[in-house]
């Protein structure tokens, strides 16, 4: 943790004095001077800074990590072809609304798949593997989801989460965190404009439909719900099925139901 004159902090930063990510505390005016200096000299990018505690604290990553971070961002941007989605992704990388999430995330987890999809799968929030790689459903749960998609010959689909950052220790998202991310989630679905949505798990579903999380999730299965006039099918999250494998047949039934409904919309 560093206290002191902003010129001294900048000099120490340039001299490589800080070997690890540091926390700097200073007044608002000095924060502006430090941030502007580092941004203007291309020593950091905006997503390398984390604001919290009413703009009086900032975390600056070690400048030696900058090149790696830049390469990762460049790779991920090439995966996004739609210009509107690309702009939205870039906006999300600058979001610092949730201190607990932004201060611990490795990557923003945006989405993967066809950008003009018939189906959008909506999950809850990224896990450790997703946070590490920057893409949704790439861990064990993701492999199970991919297995279901292949089994039912599902094509032209997109996968995303309601939250774009991993909650620490994979805890459930807080209501405030879901509210903070809602504008991004809403805009992403608006751009994708799918024919049908498959909600994976209760948190993914509750971001789409008014749903009391205390209600048994099984009660919303086998029905068509709506999000902005788009049909929504609810099924269990693959992470839940990994813990309750006997319920997997219900997911297959739900996905078959979804595919029948999709055929009616074509």
Short mmCIF file of N, CA, C and O in Angstrom, two decimals, residues 66-146:
data_model
loop_
_atom_site.label_atom_id
_atom_site.label_comp_id
_atom_site.label_asym_id
_atom_site.label_seq_id
_atom_site.Cartn_x
_atom_site.Cartn_y
_atom_site.Cartn_z
N UNK A 66 1.36 -5.92 -18.35
CA UNK A 66 0.55 -5.22 -19.34
C UNK A 66 0.55 -5.92 -20.69
O UNK A 66 -0.48 -6.09 -21.33
N UNK A 67 1.72 -6.35 -21.15
CA UNK A 67 1.81 -6.96 -22.47
C UNK A 67 0.97 -8.22 -22.55
O UNK A 67 0.24 -8.45 -23.51
N UNK A 68 1.05 -9.05 -21.51
CA UNK A 68 0.26 -10.27 -21.49
C UNK A 68 -1.22 -9.95 -21.53
O UNK A 68 -1.99 -10.54 -22.29
N UNK A 69 -1.65 -8.98 -20.70
CA UNK A 69 -3.06 -8.61 -20.69
C UNK A 69 -3.50 -8.10 -22.05
O UNK A 69 -4.58 -8.40 -22.53
N UNK A 70 -2.65 -7.31 -22.69
CA UNK A 70 -3.01 -6.75 -23.99
C UNK A 70 -3.20 -7.83 -25.03
O UNK A 70 -4.13 -7.79 -25.83
N UNK A 71 -2.33 -8.84 -25.02
CA UNK A 71 -2.45 -9.94 -25.98
C UNK A 71 -3.74 -10.70 -25.75
O UNK A 71 -4.47 -11.04 -26.67
N UNK A 72 -4.06 -10.96 -24.47
CA UNK A 72 -5.29 -11.68 -24.17
C UNK A 72 -6.50 -10.92 -24.68
O UNK A 72 -7.40 -11.50 -25.28
N UNK A 73 -6.53 -9.62 -24.47
CA UNK A 73 -7.66 -8.83 -24.91
C UNK A 73 -7.76 -8.85 -26.44
O UNK A 73 -8.83 -8.95 -27.00
N UNK A 74 -6.63 -8.76 -27.11
CA UNK A 74 -6.64 -8.75 -28.57
C UNK A 74 -7.19 -10.06 -29.12
O UNK A 74 -7.98 -10.08 -30.04
N UNK A 75 -6.78 -11.16 -28.52
CA UNK A 75 -7.26 -12.47 -28.96
C UNK A 75 -8.77 -12.56 -28.80
O UNK A 75 -9.48 -13.00 -29.70
N UNK A 76 -9.26 -12.11 -27.66
CA UNK A 76 -10.69 -12.22 -27.41
C UNK A 76 -11.49 -11.31 -28.33
O UNK A 76 -12.57 -11.66 -28.76
N UNK A 77 -10.98 -10.16 -28.64
CA UNK A 77 -11.71 -9.26 -29.52
C UNK A 77 -11.85 -9.83 -30.93
O UNK A 77 -12.81 -9.55 -31.62
N UNK A 78 -10.87 -10.61 -31.38
CA UNK A 78 -10.97 -11.19 -32.72
C UNK A 78 -12.08 -12.24 -32.77
O UNK A 78 -12.55 -12.58 -33.86
N UNK A 79 -12.48 -12.75 -31.63
CA UNK A 79 -13.56 -13.73 -31.59
C UNK A 79 -14.92 -13.07 -31.76
O UNK A 79 -15.91 -13.73 -32.02
N UNK A 80 -14.99 -11.77 -31.55
CA UNK A 80 -16.25 -11.04 -31.64
C UNK A 80 -16.29 -10.30 -32.98
O UNK A 80 -15.56 -9.35 -33.19
N UNK A 81 -17.15 -10.74 -33.87
CA UNK A 81 -17.21 -10.15 -35.21
C UNK A 81 -18.23 -9.02 -35.30
O UNK A 81 -18.03 -8.07 -36.05
N UNK A 82 -19.31 -9.15 -34.57
CA UNK A 82 -20.36 -8.13 -34.59
C UNK A 82 -19.86 -6.85 -33.93
O UNK A 82 -19.40 -6.88 -32.78
N UNK A 83 -19.93 -5.73 -34.62
CA UNK A 83 -19.38 -4.48 -34.10
C UNK A 83 -20.10 -4.00 -32.85
O UNK A 83 -19.49 -3.46 -31.93
N UNK A 84 -21.41 -4.20 -32.80
CA UNK A 84 -22.16 -3.79 -31.61
C UNK A 84 -21.75 -4.62 -30.40
O UNK A 84 -21.59 -4.10 -29.29
N UNK A 85 -21.58 -5.92 -30.61
CA UNK A 85 -21.13 -6.78 -29.52
C UNK A 85 -19.72 -6.42 -29.08
O UNK A 85 -19.40 -6.42 -27.89
N UNK A 86 -18.88 -6.08 -30.04
CA UNK A 86 -17.50 -5.71 -29.72
C UNK A 86 -17.47 -4.45 -28.86
O UNK A 86 -16.73 -4.37 -27.88
N UNK A 87 -18.28 -3.47 -29.22
CA UNK A 87 -18.33 -2.22 -28.44
C UNK A 87 -18.86 -2.49 -27.04
O UNK A 87 -18.37 -1.93 -26.05
N UNK A 88 -19.86 -3.35 -26.94
CA UNK A 88 -20.42 -3.69 -25.64
C UNK A 88 -19.37 -4.40 -24.78
O UNK A 88 -19.21 -4.10 -23.59
N UNK A 89 -18.64 -5.33 -25.38
CA UNK A 89 -17.58 -6.03 -24.66
C UNK A 89 -16.54 -5.05 -24.13
O UNK A 89 -16.12 -5.13 -22.97
N UNK A 90 -16.13 -4.12 -24.97
CA UNK A 90 -15.12 -3.14 -24.55
C UNK A 90 -15.64 -2.27 -23.41
O UNK A 90 -14.89 -1.90 -22.50
N UNK A 91 -16.93 -1.95 -23.45
CA UNK A 91 -17.54 -1.18 -22.35
C UNK A 91 -17.51 -1.97 -21.05
O UNK A 91 -17.18 -1.44 -19.98
N UNK A 92 -17.82 -3.26 -21.14
CA UNK A 92 -17.87 -4.09 -19.94
C UNK A 92 -16.48 -4.23 -19.31
O UNK A 92 -16.35 -4.28 -18.08
N UNK A 93 -15.43 -4.28 -20.13
CA UNK A 93 -14.08 -4.42 -19.58
C UNK A 93 -13.70 -3.22 -18.72
O UNK A 93 -12.80 -3.31 -17.89
N UNK A 94 -14.39 -2.10 -18.91
CA UNK A 94 -14.10 -0.89 -18.13
C UNK A 94 -15.01 -0.75 -16.91
O UNK A 94 -14.85 0.19 -16.13
N UNK A 95 -15.95 -1.66 -16.77
CA UNK A 95 -16.92 -1.55 -15.67
C UNK A 95 -16.26 -1.89 -14.34
O UNK A 95 -15.59 -2.90 -14.21
N UNK A 96 -16.49 -1.03 -13.35
CA UNK A 96 -15.93 -1.24 -12.01
C UNK A 96 -17.03 -1.10 -10.95
O UNK A 96 -16.76 -0.69 -9.82
N UNK A 97 -18.25 -1.44 -11.30
CA UNK A 97 -19.38 -1.20 -10.39
C UNK A 97 -19.35 -2.11 -9.16
O UNK A 97 -19.75 -1.69 -8.08
N UNK A 98 -18.92 -3.34 -9.32
CA UNK A 98 -18.94 -4.30 -8.21
C UNK A 98 -17.52 -4.50 -7.68
O UNK A 98 -16.72 -5.20 -8.30
N UNK A 99 -17.22 -3.91 -6.54
CA UNK A 99 -15.85 -3.95 -6.02
C UNK A 99 -15.37 -5.38 -5.80
O UNK A 99 -14.26 -5.74 -6.18
N UNK A 100 -16.22 -6.22 -5.20
CA UNK A 100 -15.80 -7.59 -4.88
C UNK A 100 -15.50 -8.40 -6.13
O UNK A 100 -14.60 -9.24 -6.14
N UNK A 101 -16.23 -8.14 -7.21
CA UNK A 101 -16.03 -8.89 -8.45
C UNK A 101 -14.89 -8.32 -9.27
O UNK A 101 -14.02 -9.05 -9.76
N UNK A 102 -14.87 -7.00 -9.43
CA UNK A 102 -13.86 -6.37 -10.29
C UNK A 102 -12.46 -6.49 -9.72
O UNK A 102 -11.48 -6.57 -10.47
N UNK A 103 -12.35 -6.51 -8.40
CA UNK A 103 -11.03 -6.56 -7.78
C UNK A 103 -10.42 -7.95 -7.79
O UNK A 103 -9.23 -8.12 -7.53
N UNK A 104 -11.24 -8.96 -8.11
CA UNK A 104 -10.73 -10.34 -8.10
C UNK A 104 -10.78 -11.01 -9.46
O UNK A 104 -10.19 -12.07 -9.64
N UNK A 105 -11.46 -10.41 -10.42
CA UNK A 105 -11.60 -11.07 -11.73
C UNK A 105 -10.27 -11.07 -12.49
O UNK A 105 -9.46 -10.16 -12.38
N UNK A 106 -10.07 -12.12 -13.27
CA UNK A 106 -8.95 -12.17 -14.20
C UNK A 106 -9.39 -11.68 -15.58
O UNK A 106 -8.62 -11.06 -16.30
N UNK A 107 -10.62 -11.99 -15.94
CA UNK A 107 -11.16 -11.59 -17.24
C UNK A 107 -12.64 -11.31 -17.12
O UNK A 107 -13.34 -11.90 -16.29
N UNK A 108 -13.13 -10.44 -17.97
CA UNK A 108 -14.56 -10.33 -18.21
C UNK A 108 -14.96 -11.52 -19.08
O UNK A 108 -14.26 -11.86 -20.04
N UNK A 109 -16.06 -12.17 -18.74
CA UNK A 109 -16.52 -13.34 -19.48
C UNK A 109 -17.76 -12.93 -20.26
O UNK A 109 -18.83 -12.74 -19.68
N UNK A 110 -17.63 -12.81 -21.57
CA UNK A 110 -18.67 -12.19 -22.39
C UNK A 110 -19.62 -13.21 -23.01
O UNK A 110 -20.79 -13.28 -22.67
N UNK A 111 -19.13 -14.01 -23.94
CA UNK A 111 -19.99 -14.98 -24.61
C UNK A 111 -19.23 -15.73 -25.68
O UNK A 111 -18.11 -15.38 -26.02
N UNK A 112 -19.85 -16.77 -26.23
CA UNK A 112 -19.25 -17.51 -27.33
C UNK A 112 -20.34 -18.14 -28.18
O UNK A 112 -21.41 -18.48 -27.68
N UNK A 113 -20.07 -18.27 -29.46
CA UNK A 113 -21.03 -18.91 -30.34
C UNK A 113 -21.42 -18.05 -31.52
O UNK A 113 -20.78 -17.04 -31.84
N UNK A 114 -22.49 -18.45 -32.19
CA UNK A 114 -23.00 -17.72 -33.35
C UNK A 114 -23.58 -16.38 -32.91
O UNK A 114 -24.32 -16.32 -31.92
N UNK A 115 -23.28 -15.35 -33.66
CA UNK A 115 -23.72 -14.01 -33.27
C UNK A 115 -25.05 -13.61 -33.89
O UNK A 115 -25.56 -12.52 -33.64
N UNK A 116 -25.63 -14.52 -34.70
CA UNK A 116 -27.01 -14.38 -35.17
C UNK A 116 -27.72 -15.70 -34.84
O UNK A 116 -28.13 -16.44 -35.73
N UNK A 117 -27.88 -15.97 -33.55
CA UNK A 117 -28.31 -17.31 -33.13
C UNK A 117 -29.83 -17.50 -33.14
O UNK A 117 -30.59 -16.56 -32.98
N UNK A 118 -30.22 -18.76 -33.32
CA UNK A 118 -31.61 -19.13 -33.07
C UNK A 118 -31.84 -19.28 -31.57
O UNK A 118 -32.90 -18.93 -31.05
N UNK A 119 -30.83 -19.81 -30.88
CA UNK A 119 -30.94 -20.12 -29.45
C UNK A 119 -29.83 -19.41 -28.68
O UNK A 119 -28.68 -19.39 -29.12
N UNK A 120 -30.19 -18.84 -27.55
CA UNK A 120 -29.18 -18.33 -26.61
C UNK A 120 -29.35 -19.07 -25.29
O UNK A 120 -30.44 -19.11 -24.72
N UNK A 121 -28.26 -19.69 -24.84
CA UNK A 121 -28.22 -20.32 -23.53
C UNK A 121 -27.71 -19.28 -22.52
O UNK A 121 -26.65 -18.69 -22.73
N UNK A 122 -28.48 -19.08 -21.46
CA UNK A 122 -28.12 -18.07 -20.45
C UNK A 122 -27.86 -18.76 -19.12
O UNK A 122 -28.76 -19.38 -18.54
N UNK A 123 -26.62 -18.66 -18.65
CA UNK A 123 -26.26 -19.21 -17.35
C UNK A 123 -26.25 -18.15 -16.27
O UNK A 123 -26.76 -17.05 -16.45
N UNK A 124 -25.64 -18.50 -15.14
CA UNK A 124 -25.68 -17.63 -13.97
C UNK A 124 -24.50 -16.68 -13.92
O UNK A 124 -24.66 -15.46 -14.02
N UNK A 125 -23.30 -17.23 -13.75
CA UNK A 125 -22.10 -16.42 -13.60
C UNK A 125 -20.88 -17.29 -13.92
O UNK A 125 -20.95 -18.51 -13.84
N UNK A 126 -19.76 -16.67 -14.28
CA UNK A 126 -18.56 -17.45 -14.60
C UNK A 126 -18.00 -18.18 -13.38
O UNK A 126 -18.15 -17.73 -12.25
N UNK A 127 -17.33 -19.30 -13.65
CA UNK A 127 -16.58 -20.01 -12.62
C UNK A 127 -15.10 -19.75 -12.79
O UNK A 127 -14.68 -18.87 -13.55
N UNK A 128 -14.28 -20.54 -12.10
CA UNK A 128 -12.83 -20.32 -12.11
C UNK A 128 -12.23 -20.51 -13.51
O UNK A 128 -11.39 -19.72 -13.94
N UNK A 129 -12.65 -21.56 -14.22
CA UNK A 129 -12.11 -21.81 -15.56
C UNK A 129 -12.51 -20.70 -16.53
O UNK A 129 -11.71 -20.26 -17.36
N UNK A 130 -13.75 -20.26 -16.41
CA UNK A 130 -14.25 -19.19 -17.28
C UNK A 130 -13.51 -17.88 -17.01
O UNK A 130 -13.15 -17.14 -17.93
N UNK A 131 -13.30 -17.60 -15.74
CA UNK A 131 -12.58 -16.39 -15.35
C UNK A 131 -11.15 -16.42 -15.89
O UNK A 131 -10.61 -15.41 -16.34
N UNK A 132 -10.54 -17.58 -15.88
CA UNK A 132 -9.16 -17.72 -16.35
C UNK A 132 -9.05 -17.54 -17.86
O UNK A 132 -8.14 -16.87 -18.35
N UNK A 133 -10.01 -18.10 -18.61
CA UNK A 133 -9.92 -18.10 -20.07
C UNK A 133 -10.71 -16.97 -20.73
O UNK A 133 -10.46 -16.63 -21.88
N UNK A 134 -11.70 -16.43 -20.01
CA UNK A 134 -12.47 -15.32 -20.57
C UNK A 134 -13.65 -15.73 -21.42
O UNK A 134 -14.22 -14.89 -22.13
N UNK A 135 -14.04 -17.01 -21.38
CA UNK A 135 -15.19 -17.48 -22.15
C UNK A 135 -16.12 -18.28 -21.25
O UNK A 135 -15.66 -18.97 -20.33
N UNK A 136 -17.44 -18.24 -21.50
CA UNK A 136 -18.38 -18.95 -20.63
C UNK A 136 -18.43 -20.44 -20.91
O UNK A 136 -18.21 -20.89 -22.04
N UNK A 137 -18.70 -21.20 -19.87
CA UNK A 137 -18.93 -22.64 -19.96
C UNK A 137 -17.77 -23.36 -20.66
O UNK A 137 -17.95 -24.01 -21.69
N UNK A 138 -16.59 -23.25 -20.08
CA UNK A 138 -15.42 -23.94 -20.62
C UNK A 138 -14.85 -24.95 -19.62
O UNK A 138 -13.90 -25.66 -19.94
N UNK A 139 -15.45 -25.04 -18.44
CA UNK A 139 -15.01 -26.02 -17.44
C UNK A 139 -15.82 -27.30 -17.55
O UNK A 139 -16.35 -27.64 -18.61
N UNK A 140 -15.93 -28.03 -16.46
CA UNK A 140 -16.65 -29.31 -16.46
C UNK A 140 -18.12 -29.12 -16.83
O UNK A 140 -18.68 -29.91 -17.59
N UNK A 141 -18.74 -28.08 -16.28
CA UNK A 141 -20.15 -27.82 -16.60
C UNK A 141 -20.30 -27.48 -18.08
O UNK A 141 -21.27 -27.89 -18.73
N UNK A 142 -19.34 -26.74 -18.62
CA UNK A 142 -19.39 -26.39 -20.03
C UNK A 142 -19.25 -27.60 -20.94
O UNK A 142 -19.92 -27.69 -21.98
N UNK A 143 -18.40 -28.53 -20.55
CA UNK A 143 -18.24 -29.75 -21.34
C UNK A 143 -19.54 -30.56 -21.35
O UNK A 143 -19.90 -31.17 -22.36
N UNK A 144 -20.23 -30.55 -20.21
CA UNK A 144 -21.51 -31.26 -20.15
C UNK A 144 -22.54 -30.57 -21.03
O UNK A 144 -23.30 -31.24 -21.76
N UNK A 145 -22.57 -29.25 -21.00
CA UNK A 145 -23.48 -28.50 -21.88
C UNK A 145 -23.18 -28.79 -23.34
O UNK A 145 -24.09 -29.02 -24.15
N UNK A 146 -21.90 -28.81 -23.70
CA UNK A 146 -21.51 -29.11 -25.08
C UNK A 146 -21.96 -30.52 -25.47
O UNK A 146 -22.35 -30.77 -26.62
#
